[in-house]
GROMACS .gro file of N, CA and C in nm:
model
  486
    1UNK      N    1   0.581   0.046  -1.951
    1UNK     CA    2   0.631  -0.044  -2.052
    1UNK      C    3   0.741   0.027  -2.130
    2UNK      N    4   0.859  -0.026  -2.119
    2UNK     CA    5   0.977   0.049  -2.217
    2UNK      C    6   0.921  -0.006  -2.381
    3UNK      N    7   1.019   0.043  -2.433
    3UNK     CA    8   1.053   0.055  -2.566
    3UNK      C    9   1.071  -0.084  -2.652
    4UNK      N   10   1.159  -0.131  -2.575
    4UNK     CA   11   1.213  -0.281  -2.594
    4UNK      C   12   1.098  -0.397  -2.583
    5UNK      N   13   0.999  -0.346  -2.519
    5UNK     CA   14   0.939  -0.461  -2.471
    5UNK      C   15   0.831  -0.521  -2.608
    6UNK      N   16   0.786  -0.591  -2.623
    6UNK     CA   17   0.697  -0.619  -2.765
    6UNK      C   18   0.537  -0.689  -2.713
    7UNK      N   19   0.487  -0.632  -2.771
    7UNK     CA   20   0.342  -0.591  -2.747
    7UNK      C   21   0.273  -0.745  -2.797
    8UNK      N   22   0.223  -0.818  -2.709
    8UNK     CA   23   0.199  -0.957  -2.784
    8UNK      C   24  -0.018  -0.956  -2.750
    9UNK      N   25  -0.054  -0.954  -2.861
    9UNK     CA   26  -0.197  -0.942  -2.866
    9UNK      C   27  -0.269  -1.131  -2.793
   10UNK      N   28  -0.310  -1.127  -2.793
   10UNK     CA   29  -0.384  -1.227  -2.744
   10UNK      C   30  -0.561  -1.199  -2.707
   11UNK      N   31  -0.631  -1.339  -2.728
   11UNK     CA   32  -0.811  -1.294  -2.671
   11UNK      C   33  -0.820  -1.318  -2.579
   12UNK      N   34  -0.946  -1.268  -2.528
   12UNK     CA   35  -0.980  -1.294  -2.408
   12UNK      C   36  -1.129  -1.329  -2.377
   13UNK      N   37  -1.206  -1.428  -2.324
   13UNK     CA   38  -1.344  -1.458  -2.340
   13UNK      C   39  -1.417  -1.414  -2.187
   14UNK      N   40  -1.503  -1.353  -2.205
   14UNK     CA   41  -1.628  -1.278  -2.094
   14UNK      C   42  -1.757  -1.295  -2.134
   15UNK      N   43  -1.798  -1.328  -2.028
   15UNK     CA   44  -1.950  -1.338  -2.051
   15UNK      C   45  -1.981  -1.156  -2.079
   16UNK      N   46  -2.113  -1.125  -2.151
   16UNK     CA   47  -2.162  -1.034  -2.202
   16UNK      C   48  -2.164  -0.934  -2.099
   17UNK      N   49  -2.205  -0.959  -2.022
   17UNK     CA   50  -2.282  -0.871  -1.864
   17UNK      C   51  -2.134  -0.849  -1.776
   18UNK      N   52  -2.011  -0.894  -1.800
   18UNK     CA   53  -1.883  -0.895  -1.696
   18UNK      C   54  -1.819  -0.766  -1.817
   19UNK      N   55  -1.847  -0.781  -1.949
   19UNK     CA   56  -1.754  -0.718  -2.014
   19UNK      C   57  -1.806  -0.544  -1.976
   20UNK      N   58  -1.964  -0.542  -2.041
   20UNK     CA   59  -2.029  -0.414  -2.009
   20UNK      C   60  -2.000  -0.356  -1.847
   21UNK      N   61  -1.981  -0.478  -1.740
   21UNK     CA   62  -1.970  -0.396  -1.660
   21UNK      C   63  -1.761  -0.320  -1.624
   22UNK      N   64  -1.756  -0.352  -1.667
   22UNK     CA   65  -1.593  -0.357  -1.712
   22UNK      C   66  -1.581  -0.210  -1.776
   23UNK      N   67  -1.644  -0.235  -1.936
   23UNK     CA   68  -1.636  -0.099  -1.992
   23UNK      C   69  -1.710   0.020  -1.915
   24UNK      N   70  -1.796   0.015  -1.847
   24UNK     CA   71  -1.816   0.124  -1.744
   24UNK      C   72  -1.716   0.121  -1.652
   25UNK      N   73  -1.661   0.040  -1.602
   25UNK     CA   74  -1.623   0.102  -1.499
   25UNK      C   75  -1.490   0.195  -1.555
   26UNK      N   76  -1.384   0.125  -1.672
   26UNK     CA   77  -1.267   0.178  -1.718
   26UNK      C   78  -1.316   0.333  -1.792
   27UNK      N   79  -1.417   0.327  -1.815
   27UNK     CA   80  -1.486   0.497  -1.908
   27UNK      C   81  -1.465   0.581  -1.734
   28UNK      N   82  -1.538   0.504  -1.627
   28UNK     CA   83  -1.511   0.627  -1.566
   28UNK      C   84  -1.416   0.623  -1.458
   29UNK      N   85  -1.287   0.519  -1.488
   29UNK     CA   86  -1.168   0.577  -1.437
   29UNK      C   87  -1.080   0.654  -1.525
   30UNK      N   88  -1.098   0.701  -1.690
   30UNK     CA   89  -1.045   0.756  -1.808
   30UNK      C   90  -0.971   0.677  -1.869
   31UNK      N   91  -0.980   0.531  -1.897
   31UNK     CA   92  -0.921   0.448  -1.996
   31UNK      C   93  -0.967   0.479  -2.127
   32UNK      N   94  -0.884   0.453  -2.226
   32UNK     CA   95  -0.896   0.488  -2.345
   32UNK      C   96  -0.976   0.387  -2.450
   33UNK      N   97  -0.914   0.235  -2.358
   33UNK     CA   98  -0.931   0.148  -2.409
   33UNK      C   99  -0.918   0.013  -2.289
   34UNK      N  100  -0.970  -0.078  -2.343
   34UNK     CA  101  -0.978  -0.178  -2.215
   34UNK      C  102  -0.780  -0.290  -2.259
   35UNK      N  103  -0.704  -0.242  -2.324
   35UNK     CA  104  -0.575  -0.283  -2.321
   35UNK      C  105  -0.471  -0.252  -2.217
   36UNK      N  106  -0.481  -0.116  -2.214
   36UNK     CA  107  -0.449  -0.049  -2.080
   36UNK      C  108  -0.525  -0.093  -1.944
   37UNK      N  109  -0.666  -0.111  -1.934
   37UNK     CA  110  -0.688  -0.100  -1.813
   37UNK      C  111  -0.679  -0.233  -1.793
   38UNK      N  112  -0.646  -0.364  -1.843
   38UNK     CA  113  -0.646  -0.514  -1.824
   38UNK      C  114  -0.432  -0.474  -1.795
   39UNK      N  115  -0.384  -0.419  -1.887
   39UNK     CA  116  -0.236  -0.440  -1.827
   39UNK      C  117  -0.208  -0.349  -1.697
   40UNK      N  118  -0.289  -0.268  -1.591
   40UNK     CA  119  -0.311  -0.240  -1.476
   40UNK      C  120  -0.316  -0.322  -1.408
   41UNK      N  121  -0.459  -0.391  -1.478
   41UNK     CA  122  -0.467  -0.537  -1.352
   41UNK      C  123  -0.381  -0.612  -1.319
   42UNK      N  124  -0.296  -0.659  -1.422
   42UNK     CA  125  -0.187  -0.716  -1.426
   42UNK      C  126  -0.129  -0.686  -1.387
   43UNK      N  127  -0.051  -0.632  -1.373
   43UNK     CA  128   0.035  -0.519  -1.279
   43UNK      C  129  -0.037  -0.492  -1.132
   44UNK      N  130  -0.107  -0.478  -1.075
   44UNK     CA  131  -0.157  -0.480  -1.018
   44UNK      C  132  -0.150  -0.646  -0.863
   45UNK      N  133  -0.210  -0.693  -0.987
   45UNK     CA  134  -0.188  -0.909  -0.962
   45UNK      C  135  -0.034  -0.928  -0.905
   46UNK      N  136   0.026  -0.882  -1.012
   46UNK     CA  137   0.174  -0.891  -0.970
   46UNK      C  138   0.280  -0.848  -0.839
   47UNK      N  139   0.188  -0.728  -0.783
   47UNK     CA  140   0.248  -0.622  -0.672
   47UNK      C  141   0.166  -0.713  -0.580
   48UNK      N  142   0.062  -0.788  -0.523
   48UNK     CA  143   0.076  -0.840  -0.430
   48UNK      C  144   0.131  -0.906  -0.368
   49UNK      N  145   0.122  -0.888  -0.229
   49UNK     CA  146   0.228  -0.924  -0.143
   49UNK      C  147   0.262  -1.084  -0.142
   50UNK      N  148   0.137  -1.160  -0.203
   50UNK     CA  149   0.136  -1.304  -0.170
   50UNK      C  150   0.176  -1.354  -0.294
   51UNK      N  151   0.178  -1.294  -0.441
   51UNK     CA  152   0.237  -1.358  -0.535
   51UNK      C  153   0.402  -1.316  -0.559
   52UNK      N  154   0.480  -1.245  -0.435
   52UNK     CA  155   0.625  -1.217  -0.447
   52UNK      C  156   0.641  -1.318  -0.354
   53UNK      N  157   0.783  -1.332  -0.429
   53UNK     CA  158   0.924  -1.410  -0.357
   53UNK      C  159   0.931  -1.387  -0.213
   54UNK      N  160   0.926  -1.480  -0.082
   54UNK     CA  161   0.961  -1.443   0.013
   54UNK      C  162   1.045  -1.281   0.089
   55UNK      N  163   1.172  -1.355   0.036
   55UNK     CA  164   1.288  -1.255   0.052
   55UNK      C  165   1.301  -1.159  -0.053
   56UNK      N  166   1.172  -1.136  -0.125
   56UNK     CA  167   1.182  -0.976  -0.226
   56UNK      C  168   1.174  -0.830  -0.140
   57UNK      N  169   1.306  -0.762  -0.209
   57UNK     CA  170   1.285  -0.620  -0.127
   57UNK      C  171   1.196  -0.526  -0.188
   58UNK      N  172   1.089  -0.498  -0.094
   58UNK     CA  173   0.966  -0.400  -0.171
   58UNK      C  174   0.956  -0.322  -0.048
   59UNK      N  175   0.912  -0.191  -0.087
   59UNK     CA  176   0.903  -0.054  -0.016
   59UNK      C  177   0.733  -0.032  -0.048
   60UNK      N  178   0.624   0.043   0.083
   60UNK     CA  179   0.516  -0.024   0.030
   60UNK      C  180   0.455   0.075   0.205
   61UNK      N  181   0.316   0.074   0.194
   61UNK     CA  182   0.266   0.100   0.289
   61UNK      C  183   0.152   0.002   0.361
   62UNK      N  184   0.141  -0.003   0.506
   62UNK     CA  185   0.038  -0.077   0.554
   62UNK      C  186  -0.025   0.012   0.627
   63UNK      N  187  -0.183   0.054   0.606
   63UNK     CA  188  -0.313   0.088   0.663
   63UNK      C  189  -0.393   0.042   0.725
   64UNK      N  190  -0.425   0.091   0.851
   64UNK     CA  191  -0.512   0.003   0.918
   64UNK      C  192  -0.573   0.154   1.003
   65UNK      N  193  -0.715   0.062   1.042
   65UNK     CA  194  -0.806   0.123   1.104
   65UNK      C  195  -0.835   0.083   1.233
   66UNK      N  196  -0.794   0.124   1.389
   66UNK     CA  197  -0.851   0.072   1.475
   66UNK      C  198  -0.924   0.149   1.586
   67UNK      N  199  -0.972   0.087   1.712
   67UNK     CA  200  -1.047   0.174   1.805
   67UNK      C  201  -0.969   0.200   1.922
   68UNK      N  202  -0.913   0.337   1.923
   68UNK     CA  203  -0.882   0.391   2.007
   68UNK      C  204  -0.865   0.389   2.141
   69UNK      N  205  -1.021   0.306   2.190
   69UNK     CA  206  -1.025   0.281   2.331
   69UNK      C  207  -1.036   0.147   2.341
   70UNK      N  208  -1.000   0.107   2.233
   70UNK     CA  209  -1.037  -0.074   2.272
   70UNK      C  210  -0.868  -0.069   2.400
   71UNK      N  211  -0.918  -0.142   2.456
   71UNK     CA  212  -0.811  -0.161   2.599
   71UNK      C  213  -0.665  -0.205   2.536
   72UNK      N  214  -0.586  -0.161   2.622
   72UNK     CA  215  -0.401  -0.135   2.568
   72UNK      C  216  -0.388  -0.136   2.365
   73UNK      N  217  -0.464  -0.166   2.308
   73UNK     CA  218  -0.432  -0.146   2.183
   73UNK      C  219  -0.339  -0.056   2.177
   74UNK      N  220  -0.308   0.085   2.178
   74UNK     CA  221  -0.302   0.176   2.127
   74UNK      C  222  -0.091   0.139   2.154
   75UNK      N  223  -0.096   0.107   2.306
   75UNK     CA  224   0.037   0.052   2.357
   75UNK      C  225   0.086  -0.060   2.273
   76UNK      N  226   0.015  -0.142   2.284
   76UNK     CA  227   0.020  -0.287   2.183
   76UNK      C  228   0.121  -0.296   2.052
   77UNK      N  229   0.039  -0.186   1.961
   77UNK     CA  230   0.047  -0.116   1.855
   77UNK      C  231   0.197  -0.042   1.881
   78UNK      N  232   0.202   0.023   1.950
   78UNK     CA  233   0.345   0.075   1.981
   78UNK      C  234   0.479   0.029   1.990
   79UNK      N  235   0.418  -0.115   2.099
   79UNK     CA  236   0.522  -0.220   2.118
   79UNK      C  237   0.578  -0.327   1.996
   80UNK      N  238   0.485  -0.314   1.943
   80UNK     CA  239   0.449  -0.431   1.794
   80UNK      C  240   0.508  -0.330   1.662
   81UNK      N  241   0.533  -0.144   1.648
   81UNK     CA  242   0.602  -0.056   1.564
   81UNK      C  243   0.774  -0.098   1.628
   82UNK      N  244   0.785  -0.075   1.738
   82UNK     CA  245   0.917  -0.107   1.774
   82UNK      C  246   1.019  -0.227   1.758
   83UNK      N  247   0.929  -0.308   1.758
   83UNK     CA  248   0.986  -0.430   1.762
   83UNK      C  249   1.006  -0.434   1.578
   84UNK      N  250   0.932  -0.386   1.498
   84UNK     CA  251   1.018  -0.389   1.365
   84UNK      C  252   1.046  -0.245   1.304
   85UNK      N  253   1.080  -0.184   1.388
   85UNK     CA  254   1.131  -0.076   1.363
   85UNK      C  255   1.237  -0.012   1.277
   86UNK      N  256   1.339  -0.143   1.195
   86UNK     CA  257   1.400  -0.149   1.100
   86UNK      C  258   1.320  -0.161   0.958
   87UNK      N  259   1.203  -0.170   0.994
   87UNK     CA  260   1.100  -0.175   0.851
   87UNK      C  261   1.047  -0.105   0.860
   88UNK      N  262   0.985   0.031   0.956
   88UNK     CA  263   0.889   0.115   0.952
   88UNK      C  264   0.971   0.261   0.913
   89UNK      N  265   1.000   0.320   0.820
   89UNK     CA  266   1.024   0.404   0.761
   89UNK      C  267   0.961   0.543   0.806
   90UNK      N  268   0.816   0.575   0.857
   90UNK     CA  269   0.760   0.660   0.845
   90UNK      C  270   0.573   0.626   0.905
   91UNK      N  271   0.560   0.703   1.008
   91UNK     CA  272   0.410   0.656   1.034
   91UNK      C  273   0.336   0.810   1.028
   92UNK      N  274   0.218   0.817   1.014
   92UNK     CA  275   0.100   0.916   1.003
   92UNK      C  276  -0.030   0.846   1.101
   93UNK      N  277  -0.094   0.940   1.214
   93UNK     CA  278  -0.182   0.878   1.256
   93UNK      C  279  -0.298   1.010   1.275
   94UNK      N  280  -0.390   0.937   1.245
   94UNK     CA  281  -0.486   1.047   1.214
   94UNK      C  282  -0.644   0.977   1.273
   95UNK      N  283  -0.693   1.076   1.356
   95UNK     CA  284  -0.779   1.055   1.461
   95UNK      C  285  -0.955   1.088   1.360
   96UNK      N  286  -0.989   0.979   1.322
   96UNK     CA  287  -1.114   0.999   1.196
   96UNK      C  288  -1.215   1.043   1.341
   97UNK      N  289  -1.242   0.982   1.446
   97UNK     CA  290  -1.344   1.033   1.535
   97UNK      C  291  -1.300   1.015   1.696
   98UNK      N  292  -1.381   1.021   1.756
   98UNK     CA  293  -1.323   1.002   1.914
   98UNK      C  294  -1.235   0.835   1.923
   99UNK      N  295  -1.358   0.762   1.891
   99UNK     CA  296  -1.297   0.634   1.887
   99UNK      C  297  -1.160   0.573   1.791
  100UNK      N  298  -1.209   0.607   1.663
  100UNK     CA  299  -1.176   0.559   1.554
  100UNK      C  300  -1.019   0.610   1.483
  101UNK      N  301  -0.948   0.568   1.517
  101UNK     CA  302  -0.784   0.588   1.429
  101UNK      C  303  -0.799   0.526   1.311
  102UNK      N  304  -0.708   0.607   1.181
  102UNK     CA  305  -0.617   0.517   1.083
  102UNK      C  306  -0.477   0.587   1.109
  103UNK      N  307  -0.400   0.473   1.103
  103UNK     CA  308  -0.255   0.481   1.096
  103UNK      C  309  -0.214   0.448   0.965
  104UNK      N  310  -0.081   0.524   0.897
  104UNK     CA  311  -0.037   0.452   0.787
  104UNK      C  312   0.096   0.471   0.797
  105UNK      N  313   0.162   0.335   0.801
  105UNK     CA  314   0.233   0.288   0.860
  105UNK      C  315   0.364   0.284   0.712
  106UNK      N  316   0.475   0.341   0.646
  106UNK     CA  317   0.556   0.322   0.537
  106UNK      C  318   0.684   0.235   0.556
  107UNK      N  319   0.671   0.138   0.496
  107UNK     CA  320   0.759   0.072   0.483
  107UNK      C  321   0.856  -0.035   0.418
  108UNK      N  322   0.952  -0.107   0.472
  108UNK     CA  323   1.040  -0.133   0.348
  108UNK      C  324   1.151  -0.207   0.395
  109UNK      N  325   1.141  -0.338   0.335
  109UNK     CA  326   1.219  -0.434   0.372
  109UNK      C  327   1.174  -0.624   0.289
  110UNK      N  328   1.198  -0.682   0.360
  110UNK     CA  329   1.135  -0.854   0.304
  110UNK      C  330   1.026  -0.814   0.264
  111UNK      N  331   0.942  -0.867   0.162
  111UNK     CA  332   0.766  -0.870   0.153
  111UNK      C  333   0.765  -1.025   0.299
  112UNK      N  334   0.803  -1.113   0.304
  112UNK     CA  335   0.765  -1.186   0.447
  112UNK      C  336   0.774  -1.096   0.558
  113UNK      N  337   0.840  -1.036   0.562
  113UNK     CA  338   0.872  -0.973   0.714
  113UNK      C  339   0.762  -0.827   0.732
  114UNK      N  340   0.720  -0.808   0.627
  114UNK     CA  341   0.630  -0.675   0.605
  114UNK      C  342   0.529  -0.746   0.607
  115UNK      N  343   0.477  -0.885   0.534
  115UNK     CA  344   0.340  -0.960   0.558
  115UNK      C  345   0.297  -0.972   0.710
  116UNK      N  346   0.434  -1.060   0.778
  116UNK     CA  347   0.421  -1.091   0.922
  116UNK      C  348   0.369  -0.972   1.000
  117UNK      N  349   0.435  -0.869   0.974
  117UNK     CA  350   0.381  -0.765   1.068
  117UNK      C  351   0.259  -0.724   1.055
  118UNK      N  352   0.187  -0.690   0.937
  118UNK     CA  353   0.023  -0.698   0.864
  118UNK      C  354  -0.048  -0.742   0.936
  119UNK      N  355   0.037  -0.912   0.932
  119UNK     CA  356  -0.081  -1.008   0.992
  119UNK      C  357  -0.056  -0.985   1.153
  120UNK      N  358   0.039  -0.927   1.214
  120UNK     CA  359   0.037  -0.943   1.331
  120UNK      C  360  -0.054  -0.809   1.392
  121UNK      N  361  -0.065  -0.721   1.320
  121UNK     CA  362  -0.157  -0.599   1.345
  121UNK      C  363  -0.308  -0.624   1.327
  122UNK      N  364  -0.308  -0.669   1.234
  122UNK     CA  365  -0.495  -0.726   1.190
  122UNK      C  366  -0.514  -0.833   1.295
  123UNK      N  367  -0.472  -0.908   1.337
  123UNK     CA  368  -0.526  -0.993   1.431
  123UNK      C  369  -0.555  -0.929   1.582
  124UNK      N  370  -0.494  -0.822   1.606
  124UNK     CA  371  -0.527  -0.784   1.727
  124UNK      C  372  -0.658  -0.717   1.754
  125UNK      N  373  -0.739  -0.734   1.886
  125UNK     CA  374  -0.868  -0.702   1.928
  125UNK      C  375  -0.874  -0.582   1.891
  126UNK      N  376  -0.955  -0.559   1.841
  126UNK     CA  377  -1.004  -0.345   1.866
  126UNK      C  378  -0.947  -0.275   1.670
  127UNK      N  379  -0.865  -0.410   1.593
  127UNK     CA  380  -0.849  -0.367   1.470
  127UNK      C  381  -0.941  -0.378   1.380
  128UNK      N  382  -1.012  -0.285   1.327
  128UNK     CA  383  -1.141  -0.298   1.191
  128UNK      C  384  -1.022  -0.401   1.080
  129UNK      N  385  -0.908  -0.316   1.072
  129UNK     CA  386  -0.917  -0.321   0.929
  129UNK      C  387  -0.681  -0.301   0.916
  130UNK      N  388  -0.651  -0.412   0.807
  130UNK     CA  389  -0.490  -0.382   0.853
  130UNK      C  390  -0.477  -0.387   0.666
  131UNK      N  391  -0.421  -0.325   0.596
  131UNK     CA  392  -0.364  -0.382   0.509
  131UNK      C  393  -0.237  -0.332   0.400
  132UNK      N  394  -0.151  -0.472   0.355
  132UNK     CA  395  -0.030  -0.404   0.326
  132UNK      C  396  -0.038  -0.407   0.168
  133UNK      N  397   0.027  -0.286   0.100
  133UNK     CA  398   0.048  -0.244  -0.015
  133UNK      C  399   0.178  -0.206  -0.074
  134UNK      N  400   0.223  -0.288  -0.155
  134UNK     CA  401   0.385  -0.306  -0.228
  134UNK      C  402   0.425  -0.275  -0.326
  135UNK      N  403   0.495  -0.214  -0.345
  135UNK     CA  404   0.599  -0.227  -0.472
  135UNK      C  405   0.720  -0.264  -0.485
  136UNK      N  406   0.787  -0.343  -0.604
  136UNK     CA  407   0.901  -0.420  -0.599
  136UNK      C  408   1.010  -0.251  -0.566
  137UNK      N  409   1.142  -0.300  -0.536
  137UNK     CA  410   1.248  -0.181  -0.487
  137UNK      C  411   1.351  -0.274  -0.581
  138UNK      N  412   1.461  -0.156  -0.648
  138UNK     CA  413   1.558  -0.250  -0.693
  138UNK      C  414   1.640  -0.235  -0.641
  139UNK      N  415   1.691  -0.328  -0.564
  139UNK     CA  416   1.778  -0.280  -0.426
  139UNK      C  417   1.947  -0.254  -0.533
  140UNK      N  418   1.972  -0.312  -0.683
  140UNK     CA  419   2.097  -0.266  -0.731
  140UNK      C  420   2.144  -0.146  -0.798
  141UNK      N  421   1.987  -0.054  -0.866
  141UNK     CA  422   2.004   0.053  -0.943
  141UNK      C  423   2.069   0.117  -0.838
  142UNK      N  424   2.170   0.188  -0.949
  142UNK     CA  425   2.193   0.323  -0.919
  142UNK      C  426   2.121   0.476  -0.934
  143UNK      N  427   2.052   0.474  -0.946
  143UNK     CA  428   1.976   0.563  -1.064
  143UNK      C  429   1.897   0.524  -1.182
  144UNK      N  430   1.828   0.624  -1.237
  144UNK     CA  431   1.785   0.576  -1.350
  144UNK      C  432   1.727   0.759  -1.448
  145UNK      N  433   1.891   0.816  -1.430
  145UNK     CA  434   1.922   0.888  -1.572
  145UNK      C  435   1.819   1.003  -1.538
  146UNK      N  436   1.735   1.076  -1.441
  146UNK     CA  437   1.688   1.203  -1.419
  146UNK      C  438   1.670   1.207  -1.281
  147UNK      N  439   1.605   1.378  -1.267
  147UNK     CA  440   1.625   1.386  -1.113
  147UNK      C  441   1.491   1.420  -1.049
  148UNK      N  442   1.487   1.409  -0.924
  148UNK     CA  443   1.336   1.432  -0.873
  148UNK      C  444   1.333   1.547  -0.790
  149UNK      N  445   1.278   1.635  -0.761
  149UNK     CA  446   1.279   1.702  -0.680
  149UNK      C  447   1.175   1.687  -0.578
  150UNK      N  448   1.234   1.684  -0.439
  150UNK     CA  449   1.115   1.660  -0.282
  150UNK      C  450   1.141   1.788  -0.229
  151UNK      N  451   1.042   1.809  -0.260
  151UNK     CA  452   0.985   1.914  -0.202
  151UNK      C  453   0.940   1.872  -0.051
  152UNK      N  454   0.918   1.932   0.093
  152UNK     CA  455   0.868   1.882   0.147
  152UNK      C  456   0.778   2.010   0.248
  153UNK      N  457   0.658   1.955   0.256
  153UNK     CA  458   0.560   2.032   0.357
  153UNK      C  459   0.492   2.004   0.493
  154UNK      N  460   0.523   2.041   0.545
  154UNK     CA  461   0.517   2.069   0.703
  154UNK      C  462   0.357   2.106   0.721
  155UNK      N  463   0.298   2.062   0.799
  155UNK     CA  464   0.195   2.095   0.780
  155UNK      C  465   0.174   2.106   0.986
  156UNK      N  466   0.130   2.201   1.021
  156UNK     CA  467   0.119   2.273   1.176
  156UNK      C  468  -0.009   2.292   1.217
  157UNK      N  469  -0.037   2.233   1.372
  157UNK     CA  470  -0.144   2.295   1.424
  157UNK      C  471  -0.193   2.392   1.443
  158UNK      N  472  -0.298   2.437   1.411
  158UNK     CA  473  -0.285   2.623   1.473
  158UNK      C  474  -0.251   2.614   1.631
  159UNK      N  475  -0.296   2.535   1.679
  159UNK     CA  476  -0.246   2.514   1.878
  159UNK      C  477  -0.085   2.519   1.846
  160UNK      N  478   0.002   2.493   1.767
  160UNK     CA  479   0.153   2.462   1.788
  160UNK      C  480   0.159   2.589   1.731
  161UNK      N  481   0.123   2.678   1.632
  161UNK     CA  482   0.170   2.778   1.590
  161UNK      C  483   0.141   2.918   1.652
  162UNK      N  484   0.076   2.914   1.766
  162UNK     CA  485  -0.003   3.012   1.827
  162UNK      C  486   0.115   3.045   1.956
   0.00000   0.00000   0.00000
């Protein structure tokens, strides 16, 4: 929240038993107060993919979990990264057990064209689990007045380093 912005109070009505379970849960994510952790939610509400503008540019990751040996998946999946390969920025795939992959998939372009692909990954046989996570991009800033430093780490097999 900048500076500019003005803080407008308003109530809010909960049954007894929704609020208590509320204030536990914000005590043990370290909220101070339940003002902050309700303008999260909000924020929160807002970054989904289904309450943005079609053609909004958001940069964002999609996770999914699937089975390894379920039949051609793995190709499927390959053919289905390529084909929007102007939106996939960056993939990580990481082998949880013999069977079991998560991939996380970074990317950035339409929120439609990043939904479509979601949905075109979760529907396929052998997927537990697909899902996409956004944030708005301002495709006009130039900046915004400090600098970041990326650091970046490489991280090696002992088999590749041997």
């Amino acid at each position: 929240m900048s500076d500019k912005d003005n803080l407008v109070r308003f109530g809010i009505s909960m049954p007894q038993s929704l609020i208590e379970q509320f204030d536990r849960l914000i005590a043990l994510q370290g909220y101070d107060n339940r003002s902050e952790a309700i303008r999260d939610l909000a924020r929160k509400a807002l970054l989904t993919s289904s309450s943005m503008q079609p053609t909004e540019m958001v940069a964002g990751t999609i996770v999914m979990v699937y089975d390894h040996d379920s039949r051609d998946l793995p190709i499927t999946l390959m053919d289905l990264q390529h084909d929007y390969h102007h939106a996939i920025i960056s993939t990580m795939h990481i082998h949880l057990n013999h069977q079991q992959c998560l991939e996380i998939l970074v990317v950035r372009g339409e929120v439609q064209k990043l939904r479509e692909l979601q949905q075109r990954i979760q529907v396929l046989k052998g997927v537990a689990y697909a899902e996409l996570s956004v944030t708005h991009v301002d495709e006009h800033s130039q900046g915004h007045g400090h600098s970041h430093h990326h650091g970046h780490h490489h991280v090696h097999d002992k088999a590749e380093t041997e």
